[in-house]
Amino acid sequence: MKITNLIKTLHSRGLNAEKICEGQIKVSVSKDSFVNDLHFLQSIGYEHLANINGVDYINENEFEVVYQIYSYSEKIHIIFKVRIPREEPVIQSIVDLWEQAQFYEQEVHEFYGIYFEGNKDLSHLFLENWNDLPPLRKDFNTEQFSEELFGSKRNGGNK
């Protein structure tokens, strides 16, 4: 399916899809329908989940979960975006669609505090004994954290 036909198909399903460049489109969807929308894309040949990322839009009081999916046969990359509220950062897991989502969801949970409902293992991968805000949230104070851990620049650092 050519990229223009794919965009028309996605529009007919009520999705906001636009071409970014040759071989790449962006799709923005609601939290309520995104699992069904990803399942549809998987069923038409978008077999590769390349990554899941988080984005913190602190001024809009939202997080965005970004799924990077790809069709090898069509050579089309889809950037699939879902917005969720910061006050309730919960989204459905897609581990049932793509097994590799397990690692990606763990990582996004660890660094943004987004909870993936249905994922049985959201344990930390990198941040052992971490008791602070997730470090990629924009309200995480990196300077304060560094000063507490290593000492102040004013005091010569390294405590």
mmCIF file with all atom_site columns, C-alpha atoms in Angstrom:
data_model
loop_
_atom_site.group_PDB
_atom_site.id
_atom_site.type_symbol
_atom_site.label_atom_id
_atom_site.label_alt_id
_atom_site.label_comp_id
_atom_site.label_asym_id
_atom_site.label_entity_id
_atom_site.label_seq_id
_atom_site.pdbx_PDB_ins_code
_atom_site.Cartn_x
_atom_site.Cartn_y
_atom_site.Cartn_z
_atom_site.occupancy
_atom_site.B_iso_or_equiv
_atom_site.pdbx_formal_charge
_atom_site.auth_seq_id
_atom_site.auth_comp_id
_atom_site.auth_asym_id
_atom_site.auth_atom_id
_atom_site.pdbx_PDB_model_num
ATOM 1   C CA . MET A 1 1   ? 0.000   0.000  0.000  1.00 0.00 ? 1   MET A CA 1
ATOM 2   C CA . LYS A 1 2   ? 1.498   3.311  -1.048 1.00 0.00 ? 2   LYS A CA 1
ATOM 3   C CA . ILE A 1 3   ? 1.886   6.011  1.558  1.00 0.00 ? 3   ILE A CA 1
ATOM 4   C CA . THR A 1 4   ? -0.963  8.138  0.128  1.00 0.00 ? 4   THR A CA 1
ATOM 5   C CA . ASN A 1 5   ? -3.314  5.134  0.210  1.00 0.00 ? 5   ASN A CA 1
ATOM 6   C CA . LEU A 1 6   ? -2.248  4.321  3.760  1.00 0.00 ? 6   LEU A CA 1
ATOM 7   C CA . ILE A 1 7   ? -2.991  7.890  4.864  1.00 0.00 ? 7   ILE A CA 1
ATOM 8   C CA . LYS A 1 8   ? -6.437  7.706  3.194  1.00 0.00 ? 8   LYS A CA 1
ATOM 9   C CA . THR A 1 9   ? -7.110  4.380  4.928  1.00 0.00 ? 9   THR A CA 1
ATOM 10  C CA . LEU A 1 10  ? -6.099  5.825  8.291  1.00 0.00 ? 10  LEU A CA 1
ATOM 11  C CA . HIS A 1 11  ? -8.246  8.934  7.716  1.00 0.00 ? 11  HIS A CA 1
ATOM 12  C CA . SER A 1 12  ? -11.217 6.669  6.907  1.00 0.00 ? 12  SER A CA 1
ATOM 13  C CA . ARG A 1 13  ? -10.695 5.060  10.328 1.00 0.00 ? 13  ARG A CA 1
ATOM 14  C CA . GLY A 1 14  ? -10.870 8.517  11.941 1.00 0.00 ? 14  GLY A CA 1
ATOM 15  C CA . LEU A 1 15  ? -7.140  8.837  12.569 1.00 0.00 ? 15  LEU A CA 1
ATOM 16  C CA . ASN A 1 16  ? -5.097  12.001 12.183 1.00 0.00 ? 16  ASN A CA 1
ATOM 17  C CA . ALA A 1 17  ? -2.313  10.924 9.793  1.00 0.00 ? 17  ALA A CA 1
ATOM 18  C CA . GLU A 1 18  ? 0.108   13.034 7.777  1.00 0.00 ? 18  GLU A CA 1
ATOM 19  C CA . LYS A 1 19  ? 3.164   12.453 5.632  1.00 0.00 ? 19  LYS A CA 1
ATOM 20  C CA . ILE A 1 20  ? 6.353   13.804 7.193  1.00 0.00 ? 20  ILE A CA 1
ATOM 21  C CA . CYS A 1 21  ? 8.753   12.859 4.412  1.00 0.00 ? 21  CYS A CA 1
ATOM 22  C CA . GLU A 1 22  ? 9.202   10.074 1.884  1.00 0.00 ? 22  GLU A CA 1
ATOM 23  C CA . GLY A 1 23  ? 8.538   6.761  3.621  1.00 0.00 ? 23  GLY A CA 1
ATOM 24  C CA . GLN A 1 24  ? 7.469   8.281  6.938  1.00 0.00 ? 24  GLN A CA 1
ATOM 25  C CA . ILE A 1 25  ? 4.130   9.309  8.404  1.00 0.00 ? 25  ILE A CA 1
ATOM 26  C CA . LYS A 1 26  ? 2.933   10.591 11.755 1.00 0.00 ? 26  LYS A CA 1
ATOM 27  C CA . VAL A 1 27  ? -0.304  9.350  13.303 1.00 0.00 ? 27  VAL A CA 1
ATOM 28  C CA . SER A 1 28  ? -1.924  10.908 16.374 1.00 0.00 ? 28  SER A CA 1
ATOM 29  C CA . VAL A 1 29  ? -4.597  8.848  18.115 1.00 0.00 ? 29  VAL A CA 1
ATOM 30  C CA . SER A 1 30  ? -6.644  8.800  21.293 1.00 0.00 ? 30  SER A CA 1
ATOM 31  C CA . LYS A 1 31  ? -5.773  6.722  24.326 1.00 0.00 ? 31  LYS A CA 1
ATOM 32  C CA . ASP A 1 32  ? -9.097  4.882  23.970 1.00 0.00 ? 32  ASP A CA 1
ATOM 33  C CA . SER A 1 33  ? -8.511  3.488  20.480 1.00 0.00 ? 33  SER A CA 1
ATOM 34  C CA . PHE A 1 34  ? -4.755  3.187  20.114 1.00 0.00 ? 34  PHE A CA 1
ATOM 35  C CA . VAL A 1 35  ? -4.430  -0.562 20.858 1.00 0.00 ? 35  VAL A CA 1
ATOM 36  C CA . ASN A 1 36  ? -7.039  -1.380 18.199 1.00 0.00 ? 36  ASN A CA 1
ATOM 37  C CA . ASP A 1 37  ? -5.336  1.027  15.794 1.00 0.00 ? 37  ASP A CA 1
ATOM 38  C CA . LEU A 1 38  ? -1.930  -0.595 16.368 1.00 0.00 ? 38  LEU A CA 1
ATOM 39  C CA . HIS A 1 39  ? -3.507  -4.035 15.946 1.00 0.00 ? 39  HIS A CA 1
ATOM 40  C CA . PHE A 1 40  ? -4.974  -2.899 12.618 1.00 0.00 ? 40  PHE A CA 1
ATOM 41  C CA . LEU A 1 41  ? -1.580  -1.643 11.430 1.00 0.00 ? 41  LEU A CA 1
ATOM 42  C CA . GLN A 1 42  ? 0.050   -4.889 12.506 1.00 0.00 ? 42  GLN A CA 1
ATOM 43  C CA . SER A 1 43  ? -2.596  -6.844 10.559 1.00 0.00 ? 43  SER A CA 1
ATOM 44  C CA . ILE A 1 44  ? -1.775  -4.966 7.321  1.00 0.00 ? 44  ILE A CA 1
ATOM 45  C CA . GLY A 1 45  ? 1.969   -5.580 7.508  1.00 0.00 ? 45  GLY A CA 1
ATOM 46  C CA . TYR A 1 46  ? 3.438   -3.181 10.065 1.00 0.00 ? 46  TYR A CA 1
ATOM 47  C CA . GLU A 1 47  ? 5.213   -6.013 11.796 1.00 0.00 ? 47  GLU A CA 1
ATOM 48  C CA . HIS A 1 48  ? 8.151   -4.293 13.469 1.00 0.00 ? 48  HIS A CA 1
ATOM 49  C CA . LEU A 1 49  ? 7.902   -2.317 16.704 1.00 0.00 ? 49  LEU A CA 1
ATOM 50  C CA . ALA A 1 50  ? 11.224  -0.476 16.704 1.00 0.00 ? 50  ALA A CA 1
ATOM 51  C CA . ASN A 1 51  ? 10.854  1.558  19.888 1.00 0.00 ? 51  ASN A CA 1
ATOM 52  C CA . ILE A 1 52  ? 8.573   3.210  22.436 1.00 0.00 ? 52  ILE A CA 1
ATOM 53  C CA . ASN A 1 53  ? 9.497   6.650  23.775 1.00 0.00 ? 53  ASN A CA 1
ATOM 54  C CA . GLY A 1 54  ? 8.029   9.095  26.223 1.00 0.00 ? 54  GLY A CA 1
ATOM 55  C CA . VAL A 1 55  ? 7.781   12.863 25.831 1.00 0.00 ? 55  VAL A CA 1
ATOM 56  C CA . ASP A 1 56  ? 6.908   15.218 28.685 1.00 0.00 ? 56  ASP A CA 1
ATOM 57  C CA . TYR A 1 57  ? 4.787   18.223 27.706 1.00 0.00 ? 57  TYR A CA 1
ATOM 58  C CA . ILE A 1 58  ? 4.798   19.764 31.169 1.00 0.00 ? 58  ILE A CA 1
ATOM 59  C CA . ASN A 1 59  ? 3.232   23.073 30.027 1.00 0.00 ? 59  ASN A CA 1
ATOM 60  C CA . GLU A 1 60  ? 0.326   21.159 28.479 1.00 0.00 ? 60  GLU A CA 1
ATOM 61  C CA . ASN A 1 61  ? 0.116   18.848 31.514 1.00 0.00 ? 61  ASN A CA 1
ATOM 62  C CA . GLU A 1 62  ? 0.451   15.777 29.275 1.00 0.00 ? 62  GLU A CA 1
ATOM 63  C CA . PHE A 1 63  ? 2.793   12.976 28.388 1.00 0.00 ? 63  PHE A CA 1
ATOM 64  C CA . GLU A 1 64  ? 3.056   11.580 24.902 1.00 0.00 ? 64  GLU A CA 1
ATOM 65  C CA . VAL A 1 65  ? 3.837   7.927  24.291 1.00 0.00 ? 65  VAL A CA 1
ATOM 66  C CA . VAL A 1 66  ? 5.448   7.473  20.871 1.00 0.00 ? 66  VAL A CA 1
ATOM 67  C CA . TYR A 1 67  ? 5.472   4.099  19.124 1.00 0.00 ? 67  TYR A CA 1
ATOM 68  C CA . GLN A 1 68  ? 7.864   3.642  16.191 1.00 0.00 ? 68  GLN A CA 1
ATOM 69  C CA . ILE A 1 69  ? 6.547   0.932  13.850 1.00 0.00 ? 69  ILE A CA 1
ATOM 70  C CA . TYR A 1 70  ? 7.761   -0.199 10.455 1.00 0.00 ? 70  TYR A CA 1
ATOM 71  C CA . SER A 1 71  ? 6.712   -2.288 7.467  1.00 0.00 ? 71  SER A CA 1
ATOM 72  C CA . TYR A 1 72  ? 9.632   -4.001 5.756  1.00 0.00 ? 72  TYR A CA 1
ATOM 73  C CA . SER A 1 73  ? 7.600   -4.821 2.652  1.00 0.00 ? 73  SER A CA 1
ATOM 74  C CA . GLU A 1 74  ? 6.212   -1.285 2.230  1.00 0.00 ? 74  GLU A CA 1
ATOM 75  C CA . LYS A 1 75  ? 9.333   0.464  3.553  1.00 0.00 ? 75  LYS A CA 1
ATOM 76  C CA . ILE A 1 76  ? 7.152   2.845  5.541  1.00 0.00 ? 76  ILE A CA 1
ATOM 77  C CA . HIS A 1 77  ? 7.924   4.063  9.049  1.00 0.00 ? 77  HIS A CA 1
ATOM 78  C CA . ILE A 1 78  ? 5.019   5.195  11.227 1.00 0.00 ? 78  ILE A CA 1
ATOM 79  C CA . ILE A 1 79  ? 5.477   7.500  14.194 1.00 0.00 ? 79  ILE A CA 1
ATOM 80  C CA . PHE A 1 80  ? 2.401   6.690  16.255 1.00 0.00 ? 80  PHE A CA 1
ATOM 81  C CA . LYS A 1 81  ? 1.592   9.186  19.044 1.00 0.00 ? 81  LYS A CA 1
ATOM 82  C CA . VAL A 1 82  ? -0.778  8.946  22.004 1.00 0.00 ? 82  VAL A CA 1
ATOM 83  C CA . ARG A 1 83  ? -1.295  11.755 24.549 1.00 0.00 ? 83  ARG A CA 1
ATOM 84  C CA . ILE A 1 84  ? -2.157  10.984 28.184 1.00 0.00 ? 84  ILE A CA 1
ATOM 85  C CA . PRO A 1 85  ? -2.674  13.276 31.194 1.00 0.00 ? 85  PRO A CA 1
ATOM 86  C CA . ARG A 1 86  ? 0.248   13.800 33.594 1.00 0.00 ? 86  ARG A CA 1
ATOM 87  C CA . GLU A 1 87  ? -2.083  13.470 36.609 1.00 0.00 ? 87  GLU A CA 1
ATOM 88  C CA . GLU A 1 88  ? -3.023  9.946  35.561 1.00 0.00 ? 88  GLU A CA 1
ATOM 89  C CA . PRO A 1 89  ? -0.139  8.616  33.448 1.00 0.00 ? 89  PRO A CA 1
ATOM 90  C CA . VAL A 1 90  ? -1.690  5.243  32.614 1.00 0.00 ? 90  VAL A CA 1
ATOM 91  C CA . ILE A 1 91  ? -1.890  3.612  29.193 1.00 0.00 ? 91  ILE A CA 1
ATOM 92  C CA . GLN A 1 92  ? -2.656  0.081  28.024 1.00 0.00 ? 92  GLN A CA 1
ATOM 93  C CA . SER A 1 93  ? 0.305   -2.238 27.466 1.00 0.00 ? 93  SER A CA 1
ATOM 94  C CA . ILE A 1 94  ? 0.876   -3.601 23.963 1.00 0.00 ? 94  ILE A CA 1
ATOM 95  C CA . VAL A 1 95  ? 2.959   -6.597 25.061 1.00 0.00 ? 95  VAL A CA 1
ATOM 96  C CA . ASP A 1 96  ? 0.198   -8.846 23.683 1.00 0.00 ? 96  ASP A CA 1
ATOM 97  C CA . LEU A 1 97  ? 0.788   -7.340 20.214 1.00 0.00 ? 97  LEU A CA 1
ATOM 98  C CA . TRP A 1 98  ? 4.587   -7.188 20.265 1.00 0.00 ? 98  TRP A CA 1
ATOM 99  C CA . GLU A 1 99  ? 6.652   -9.085 22.850 1.00 0.00 ? 99  GLU A CA 1
ATOM 100 C CA . GLN A 1 100 ? 9.542   -6.631 22.563 1.00 0.00 ? 100 GLN A CA 1
ATOM 101 C CA . ALA A 1 101 ? 7.250   -3.943 23.986 1.00 0.00 ? 101 ALA A CA 1
ATOM 102 C CA . GLN A 1 102 ? 8.057   -5.445 27.403 1.00 0.00 ? 102 GLN A CA 1
ATOM 103 C CA . PHE A 1 103 ? 11.510  -3.853 27.566 1.00 0.00 ? 103 PHE A CA 1
ATOM 104 C CA . TYR A 1 104 ? 10.418  -0.557 26.002 1.00 0.00 ? 104 TYR A CA 1
ATOM 105 C CA . GLU A 1 105 ? 7.469   -0.168 28.381 1.00 0.00 ? 105 GLU A CA 1
ATOM 106 C CA . GLN A 1 106 ? 9.693   -0.928 31.379 1.00 0.00 ? 106 GLN A CA 1
ATOM 107 C CA . GLU A 1 107 ? 12.128  1.756  30.270 1.00 0.00 ? 107 GLU A CA 1
ATOM 108 C CA . VAL A 1 108 ? 9.434   4.404  29.679 1.00 0.00 ? 108 VAL A CA 1
ATOM 109 C CA . HIS A 1 109 ? 7.881   3.546  33.052 1.00 0.00 ? 109 HIS A CA 1
ATOM 110 C CA . GLU A 1 110 ? 11.242  3.858  34.787 1.00 0.00 ? 110 GLU A CA 1
ATOM 111 C CA . PHE A 1 111 ? 12.228  7.192  33.240 1.00 0.00 ? 111 PHE A CA 1
ATOM 112 C CA . TYR A 1 112 ? 8.818   8.932  32.978 1.00 0.00 ? 112 TYR A CA 1
ATOM 113 C CA . GLY A 1 113 ? 6.610   7.182  35.546 1.00 0.00 ? 113 GLY A CA 1
ATOM 114 C CA . ILE A 1 114 ? 4.048   6.140  32.928 1.00 0.00 ? 114 ILE A CA 1
ATOM 115 C CA . TYR A 1 115 ? 2.206   2.995  34.008 1.00 0.00 ? 115 TYR A CA 1
ATOM 116 C CA . PHE A 1 116 ? 1.475   0.390  31.312 1.00 0.00 ? 116 PHE A CA 1
ATOM 117 C CA . GLU A 1 117 ? -1.687  -1.382 32.378 1.00 0.00 ? 117 GLU A CA 1
ATOM 118 C CA . GLY A 1 118 ? -1.422  -5.119 31.761 1.00 0.00 ? 118 GLY A CA 1
ATOM 119 C CA . ASN A 1 119 ? 2.388   -5.237 31.731 1.00 0.00 ? 119 ASN A CA 1
ATOM 120 C CA . LYS A 1 120 ? 3.342   -7.765 34.398 1.00 0.00 ? 120 LYS A CA 1
ATOM 121 C CA . ASP A 1 121 ? 6.914   -6.513 34.910 1.00 0.00 ? 121 ASP A CA 1
ATOM 122 C CA . LEU A 1 122 ? 7.554   -2.801 35.256 1.00 0.00 ? 122 LEU A CA 1
ATOM 123 C CA . SER A 1 123 ? 10.571  -3.277 37.508 1.00 0.00 ? 123 SER A CA 1
ATOM 124 C CA . HIS A 1 124 ? 13.533  -0.938 37.126 1.00 0.00 ? 124 HIS A CA 1
ATOM 125 C CA . LEU A 1 125 ? 16.123  -1.837 34.515 1.00 0.00 ? 125 LEU A CA 1
ATOM 126 C CA . PHE A 1 126 ? 18.752  0.818  35.224 1.00 0.00 ? 126 PHE A CA 1
ATOM 127 C CA . LEU A 1 127 ? 17.961  2.907  38.308 1.00 0.00 ? 127 LEU A CA 1
ATOM 128 C CA . GLU A 1 128 ? 18.597  0.674  41.315 1.00 0.00 ? 128 GLU A CA 1
ATOM 129 C CA . ASN A 1 129 ? 17.169  1.937  44.605 1.00 0.00 ? 129 ASN A CA 1
ATOM 130 C CA . TRP A 1 130 ? 15.716  5.025  42.899 1.00 0.00 ? 130 TRP A CA 1
ATOM 131 C CA . ASN A 1 131 ? 13.333  6.925  45.177 1.00 0.00 ? 131 ASN A CA 1
ATOM 132 C CA . ASP A 1 132 ? 13.079  10.255 43.369 1.00 0.00 ? 132 ASP A CA 1
ATOM 133 C CA . LEU A 1 133 ? 10.870  11.485 40.530 1.00 0.00 ? 133 LEU A CA 1
ATOM 134 C CA . PRO A 1 134 ? 11.535  9.657  37.261 1.00 0.00 ? 134 PRO A CA 1
ATOM 135 C CA . PRO A 1 135 ? 14.566  11.487 35.837 1.00 0.00 ? 135 PRO A CA 1
ATOM 136 C CA . LEU A 1 136 ? 13.278  12.332 32.335 1.00 0.00 ? 136 LEU A CA 1
ATOM 137 C CA . ARG A 1 137 ? 10.256  14.213 33.635 1.00 0.00 ? 137 ARG A CA 1
ATOM 138 C CA . LYS A 1 138 ? 10.654  17.943 33.156 1.00 0.00 ? 138 LYS A CA 1
ATOM 139 C CA . ASP A 1 139 ? 9.829   18.597 36.814 1.00 0.00 ? 139 ASP A CA 1
ATOM 140 C CA . PHE A 1 140 ? 12.825  16.511 37.922 1.00 0.00 ? 140 PHE A CA 1
ATOM 141 C CA . ASN A 1 141 ? 15.454  18.937 39.203 1.00 0.00 ? 141 ASN A CA 1
ATOM 142 C CA . THR A 1 142 ? 18.742  17.600 37.794 1.00 0.00 ? 142 THR A CA 1
ATOM 143 C CA . GLU A 1 143 ? 20.841  20.356 39.334 1.00 0.00 ? 143 GLU A CA 1
ATOM 144 C CA . GLN A 1 144 ? 19.482  19.715 42.821 1.00 0.00 ? 144 GLN A CA 1
ATOM 145 C CA . PHE A 1 145 ? 19.896  15.959 42.390 1.00 0.00 ? 145 PHE A CA 1
ATOM 146 C CA . SER A 1 146 ? 23.527  16.380 41.262 1.00 0.00 ? 146 SER A CA 1
ATOM 147 C CA . GLU A 1 147 ? 24.321  18.730 44.125 1.00 0.00 ? 147 GLU A CA 1
ATOM 148 C CA . GLU A 1 148 ? 22.845  16.302 46.666 1.00 0.00 ? 148 GLU A CA 1
ATOM 149 C CA . LEU A 1 149 ? 24.750  13.374 45.163 1.00 0.00 ? 149 LEU A CA 1
ATOM 150 C CA . PHE A 1 150 ? 28.086  14.990 44.284 1.00 0.00 ? 150 PHE A CA 1
ATOM 151 C CA . GLY A 1 151 ? 28.147  18.260 46.191 1.00 0.00 ? 151 GLY A CA 1
ATOM 152 C CA . SER A 1 152 ? 27.792  21.825 45.074 1.00 0.00 ? 152 SER A CA 1
ATOM 153 C CA . LYS A 1 153 ? 30.001  23.463 42.448 1.00 0.00 ? 153 LYS A CA 1
ATOM 154 C CA . ARG A 1 154 ? 30.428  26.265 44.953 1.00 0.00 ? 154 ARG A CA 1
ATOM 155 C CA . ASN A 1 155 ? 31.927  23.789 47.440 1.00 0.00 ? 155 ASN A CA 1
ATOM 156 C CA . GLY A 1 156 ? 34.286  22.113 44.991 1.00 0.00 ? 156 GLY A CA 1
ATOM 157 C CA . GLY A 1 157 ? 31.934  19.234 44.125 1.00 0.00 ? 157 GLY A CA 1
ATOM 158 C CA . ASN A 1 158 ? 32.225  15.576 45.038 1.00 0.00 ? 158 ASN A CA 1
ATOM 159 C CA . LYS A 1 159 ? 31.096  16.316 48.605 1.00 0.00 ? 159 LYS A CA 1
#
